[in-house]
Each structure stands twice: as structure tokens, then as C-alpha cells.
Short mmCIF file of C-alpha atoms in Angstrom, two decimals:
data_model
loop_
_atom_site.label_atom_id
_atom_site.label_comp_id
_atom_site.label_asym_id
_atom_site.label_seq_id
_atom_site.Cartn_x
_atom_site.Cartn_y
_atom_site.Cartn_z
CA UNK J 1 -38.87 -52.43 -85.20
CA UNK J 2 -35.11 -52.68 -85.73
CA UNK J 3 -34.61 -49.90 -83.21
CA UNK J 4 -36.64 -51.89 -80.71
CA UNK J 5 -34.56 -55.06 -81.34
CA UNK J 6 -31.34 -53.05 -80.95
CA UNK J 7 -32.59 -51.52 -77.72
CA UNK J 8 -33.56 -54.93 -76.34
CA UNK J 9 -30.19 -56.33 -77.38
CA UNK J 10 -28.36 -53.49 -75.60
CA UNK J 11 -30.48 -53.97 -72.46
CA UNK J 12 -29.84 -57.73 -72.53
CA UNK J 13 -26.11 -57.19 -73.00
CA UNK J 14 -26.00 -54.64 -70.16
CA UNK J 15 -27.88 -56.92 -67.79
CA UNK J 16 -25.68 -59.86 -68.74
CA UNK J 17 -22.52 -57.87 -68.13
CA UNK J 18 -23.80 -56.25 -64.93
CA UNK J 19 -24.90 -59.45 -63.23
CA UNK J 20 -21.43 -61.00 -62.73
CA UNK J 21 -20.13 -57.77 -61.26
CA UNK J 22 -23.11 -57.62 -58.91
CA UNK J 23 -22.42 -61.19 -57.84
CA UNK J 24 -18.76 -60.35 -57.34
CA UNK J 25 -19.70 -57.30 -55.26
CA UNK J 26 -22.08 -59.36 -53.13
CA UNK J 27 -19.35 -61.95 -52.53
CA UNK J 28 -16.88 -59.23 -51.61
CA UNK J 29 -19.19 -57.60 -49.05
CA UNK J 30 -18.06 -60.00 -46.32
CA UNK J 31 -14.34 -59.49 -47.02
CA UNK J 32 -14.28 -55.76 -46.13
CA UNK J 33 -16.38 -56.50 -43.03
CA UNK J 34 -13.95 -59.19 -41.89
CA UNK J 35 -10.93 -56.97 -42.47
CA UNK J 36 -12.66 -54.01 -40.77
CA UNK J 37 -13.50 -56.25 -37.80
CA UNK J 38 -9.90 -57.48 -37.63
CA UNK J 39 -8.61 -53.90 -37.73
CA UNK J 40 -11.02 -52.88 -34.94
CA UNK J 41 -9.98 -55.80 -32.73
CA UNK J 42 -6.31 -55.03 -33.40
CA UNK J 43 -6.99 -51.48 -32.21
CA UNK J 44 -8.51 -52.97 -29.02
CA UNK J 45 -5.55 -55.33 -28.56
CA UNK J 46 -3.09 -52.46 -29.03
CA UNK J 47 -4.91 -50.40 -26.40
CA UNK J 48 -4.78 -53.36 -23.99
CA UNK J 49 -1.03 -53.75 -24.64
CA UNK J 50 -0.50 -50.05 -23.96
CA UNK J 51 -2.43 -50.38 -20.67
CA UNK J 52 -0.41 -53.47 -19.71
CA UNK J 53 2.89 -51.66 -20.39
CA UNK J 54 1.77 -48.79 -18.14
CA UNK J 55 0.58 -51.29 -15.51
CA UNK J 56 3.92 -53.11 -15.57
CA UNK J 57 5.71 -49.82 -14.91
CA UNK J 58 3.56 -48.89 -11.91
CA UNK J 59 3.49 -52.49 -10.64
CA UNK J 60 7.27 -52.36 -10.17
CA UNK J 61 6.80 -49.33 -7.87
CA UNK J 62 4.18 -51.03 -5.67
CA UNK J 63 4.87 -53.94 -3.38
CA UNK J 64 2.41 -56.71 -4.03
CA UNK J 65 1.09 -59.45 -1.82
CA UNK J 66 3.44 -62.34 -1.15
CA UNK J 67 2.73 -65.99 -0.51
CA UNK J 68 0.70 -66.45 2.68
CA UNK J 69 -0.35 -62.77 2.81
CA UNK J 70 -3.23 -61.95 5.09
CA UNK J 71 -6.45 -60.62 3.62
CA UNK J 72 -5.51 -57.21 4.98
CA UNK J 73 -2.16 -57.33 3.15
CA UNK J 74 -3.88 -58.41 -0.07
CA UNK J 75 -6.34 -55.51 0.24
CA UNK J 76 -3.54 -53.03 0.97
CA UNK J 77 -1.58 -54.23 -2.08
CA UNK J 78 -4.72 -53.92 -4.23
CA UNK J 79 -5.35 -50.39 -2.93
CA UNK J 80 -1.74 -49.36 -3.63
CA UNK J 81 -1.84 -50.76 -7.17
CA UNK J 82 -5.20 -49.11 -7.87
CA UNK J 83 -3.91 -45.76 -6.62
CA UNK J 84 -0.81 -46.01 -8.82
CA UNK J 85 -2.86 -46.90 -11.89
CA UNK J 86 -5.29 -44.04 -11.23
CA UNK J 87 -2.40 -41.57 -10.99
CA UNK J 88 -0.74 -42.92 -14.14
CA UNK J 89 -4.04 -42.75 -16.08
CA UNK J 90 -5.29 -39.40 -14.83
CA UNK J 91 -7.89 -38.14 -17.22
CA UNK J 92 -8.60 -41.59 -18.69
CA UNK J 93 -11.98 -41.59 -20.40
CA UNK J 94 -14.49 -44.22 -21.38
CA UNK J 95 -13.61 -45.55 -24.83
CA UNK J 96 -9.84 -45.47 -24.30
CA UNK J 97 -9.75 -49.24 -24.82
CA UNK J 98 -13.25 -49.97 -26.16
CA UNK J 99 -12.68 -47.62 -29.10
CA UNK J 100 -15.77 -46.85 -31.23
CA UNK J 101 -14.82 -49.33 -33.96
CA UNK J 102 -13.95 -52.08 -31.46
CA UNK J 103 -17.12 -51.33 -29.49
CA UNK J 104 -19.27 -51.82 -32.62
CA UNK J 105 -17.67 -55.20 -33.38
CA UNK J 106 -17.91 -56.41 -29.77
CA UNK J 107 -21.55 -55.32 -29.42
CA UNK J 108 -22.45 -57.09 -32.65
CA UNK J 109 -20.64 -60.29 -31.57
CA UNK J 110 -22.37 -60.26 -28.18
CA UNK J 111 -25.83 -59.69 -29.71
CA UNK J 112 -25.31 -62.49 -32.25
CA UNK J 113 -24.07 -64.89 -29.57
CA UNK J 114 -26.90 -64.07 -27.16
CA UNK J 115 -29.40 -64.68 -29.98
CA UNK J 116 -27.87 -67.86 -31.44
CA UNK J 117 -26.91 -69.45 -28.11
CA UNK J 118 -30.16 -68.36 -26.41
CA UNK J 119 -28.27 -66.81 -23.51
CA UNK J 120 -31.06 -64.52 -22.26
CA UNK J 121 -31.88 -66.73 -19.21
CA UNK J 122 -28.19 -67.04 -18.24
CA UNK J 123 -27.67 -63.28 -18.58
CA UNK J 124 -30.75 -62.54 -16.48
CA UNK J 125 -28.99 -64.19 -13.51
CA UNK J 126 -25.71 -62.31 -14.00
CA UNK J 127 -25.39 -59.03 -12.22
CA UNK J 128 -22.09 -58.30 -10.58
CA UNK J 129 -22.72 -55.93 -7.69
CA UNK J 130 -26.41 -56.84 -7.49
CA UNK J 131 -29.43 -55.60 -9.42
CA UNK J 132 -28.93 -52.02 -8.28
CA UNK J 133 -25.20 -52.12 -8.87
CA UNK J 134 -23.19 -49.01 -9.56
CA UNK J 135 -23.05 -47.36 -12.93
CA UNK J 136 -19.56 -48.13 -14.17
CA UNK J 137 -17.02 -45.34 -14.33
CA UNK J 138 -13.39 -45.47 -15.34
CA UNK J 139 -11.35 -46.15 -12.18
CA UNK J 140 -14.36 -47.23 -10.12
CA UNK J 141 -13.26 -49.88 -7.62
CA UNK J 142 -15.15 -53.17 -7.79
CA UNK J 143 -14.53 -55.26 -4.67
CA UNK J 144 -12.07 -58.10 -4.82
CA UNK J 145 -13.55 -59.92 -1.84
CA UNK J 146 -17.11 -60.23 -3.16
CA UNK J 147 -18.15 -63.24 -5.19
CA UNK J 148 -18.42 -62.23 -8.82
CA UNK J 149 -20.53 -63.91 -11.48
CA UNK J 150 -18.92 -66.14 -14.08
CA UNK J 151 -19.09 -64.94 -17.67
CA UNK J 152 -20.90 -67.35 -19.99
CA UNK J 153 -18.23 -69.31 -21.91
CA UNK J 154 -20.05 -68.69 -25.21
CA UNK J 155 -19.57 -64.93 -24.72
CA UNK J 156 -15.93 -65.27 -23.74
CA UNK J 157 -15.28 -67.13 -27.01
CA UNK J 158 -16.39 -64.15 -29.11
CA UNK J 159 -14.65 -61.46 -27.05
CA UNK J 160 -11.01 -60.52 -27.64
CA UNK J 161 -8.67 -62.50 -25.38
CA UNK J 162 -7.21 -60.69 -22.41
CA UNK J 163 -4.04 -61.10 -20.35
CA UNK J 164 -4.65 -62.79 -16.99
CA UNK J 165 -4.46 -59.44 -15.19
CA UNK J 166 -7.67 -58.27 -16.90
CA UNK J 167 -11.17 -59.72 -17.10
CA UNK J 168 -14.62 -58.98 -18.50
CA UNK J 169 -17.53 -58.39 -16.15
CA UNK J 170 -21.21 -57.58 -16.65
CA UNK J 171 -23.00 -54.87 -14.70
CA UNK J 172 -26.54 -54.27 -15.93
CA UNK J 173 -26.19 -53.90 -19.71
CA UNK J 174 -22.55 -52.75 -19.46
CA UNK J 175 -19.57 -54.85 -20.44
CA UNK J 176 -16.80 -53.89 -18.03
CA UNK J 177 -13.06 -54.35 -18.47
CA UNK J 178 -11.65 -54.87 -14.96
CA UNK J 179 -8.10 -55.02 -13.62
CA UNK J 180 -8.21 -58.09 -11.39
CA UNK J 181 -5.51 -57.23 -8.83
CA UNK J 182 -6.43 -53.55 -8.57
CA UNK J 183 -10.20 -54.29 -8.54
CA UNK J 184 -10.47 -51.34 -10.88
CA UNK J 185 -12.66 -50.55 -13.89
CA UNK J 186 -10.25 -49.89 -16.75
CA UNK J 187 -12.96 -49.19 -19.35
CA UNK J 188 -16.59 -50.13 -20.02
CA UNK J 189 -18.98 -50.46 -22.91
CA UNK J 190 -22.56 -49.23 -22.34
CA UNK J 191 -25.44 -51.06 -24.00
CA UNK J 192 -23.29 -54.06 -24.83
CA UNK J 193 -25.29 -56.78 -23.09
CA UNK J 194 -28.88 -57.24 -24.24
CA UNK J 195 -31.26 -57.58 -21.28
#
């Protein structure tokens, strides 16, 4: 009988001691996630900065459009910039900017926002390049003259901010990172946009 009381006392003590640490661990679960997310987005931001530094270097070699340029001059300047970027980034692969850790965070943020903001109807109407648009590839040219769909503001709020020379676009279920002036796909993230 005494052995049974001692055993119950030990079990009670163990449970009493274990519970606060379990509560502490549960409270700490969000902290590592937040810091991991911040590290992933910093990795994305660093990759964007690296791209922008390269772009600045090639931009100085290419004459750009000037005030009152004709549409032909604007297109020629875009073609020249795109060609310079393609040469400077030879061998660039998908995931160079949307690194695996950043991709996971961005996909999760998009899915949560689509669900909580009920964006499915708005996303159904967005398809840059039409329903049978191209499958994105790094360095694919997306036209600068065509009207492009506006990104839902709720999605833009949860995506990392970009310099004005870059923008997000949606093609099918892909999230595309596009150089505006070069009309060029810099990187893309497959399966990012729930449809």
C-alpha cells in the first residue's frame, strides 16, 4: 500500500513538473517559426539585392528610353536591357531568388491569405497571358505592351516588398517575379497560387 502511495506521489510530482515545461514549449513553438520565417525572407531580400546590384551594372551599359520616347524606342530599350540581364545571369535557375525556405514561407502566406480573405473568386479572374499562358521559365519575356492583371492588394501585403523595378505576377498557379523594364521573368514559384 505504501509502495502504491509512493508511486502515485512520484507520478503526481512528475506530471506537475512536466506540465509547466510543456506549456513553455507550446508557447515557444511560434517563436522559432517567426525567426525561421524572418531568416527565410531575409534570404529572399538578399537575393533581390544581389539581382538589383547586377541589374544596376548592366543598366549603365544600356541606353534606356528618354522622355518622349516612341513605343519603338521603349521596346528597343527593353530588348537591350533584357539581353544584357540574360547574358549577366547565364545559367540562372529557378529558385535563385525564391529559395526553398523563402518559397515555403511565401506559399504558406499566400494560402492563408487566400483562405482568410476569400480571394478564390478574384484569383479566378487573374491570368496574365490568358488561360493558356506560357509556363514560366527564367528569362522568359513577358510583353510590356499587353495589359497585365493587378495583384490583389491583400496578397501584396503578405509578400516581401520589392524595389520598383520588380513586380509580382500570376500565371496559372505560378507566382512570377518579373523585371518591369526588361519584361523578363527573373524567377518563379510553382504551385504558389491556389486555384
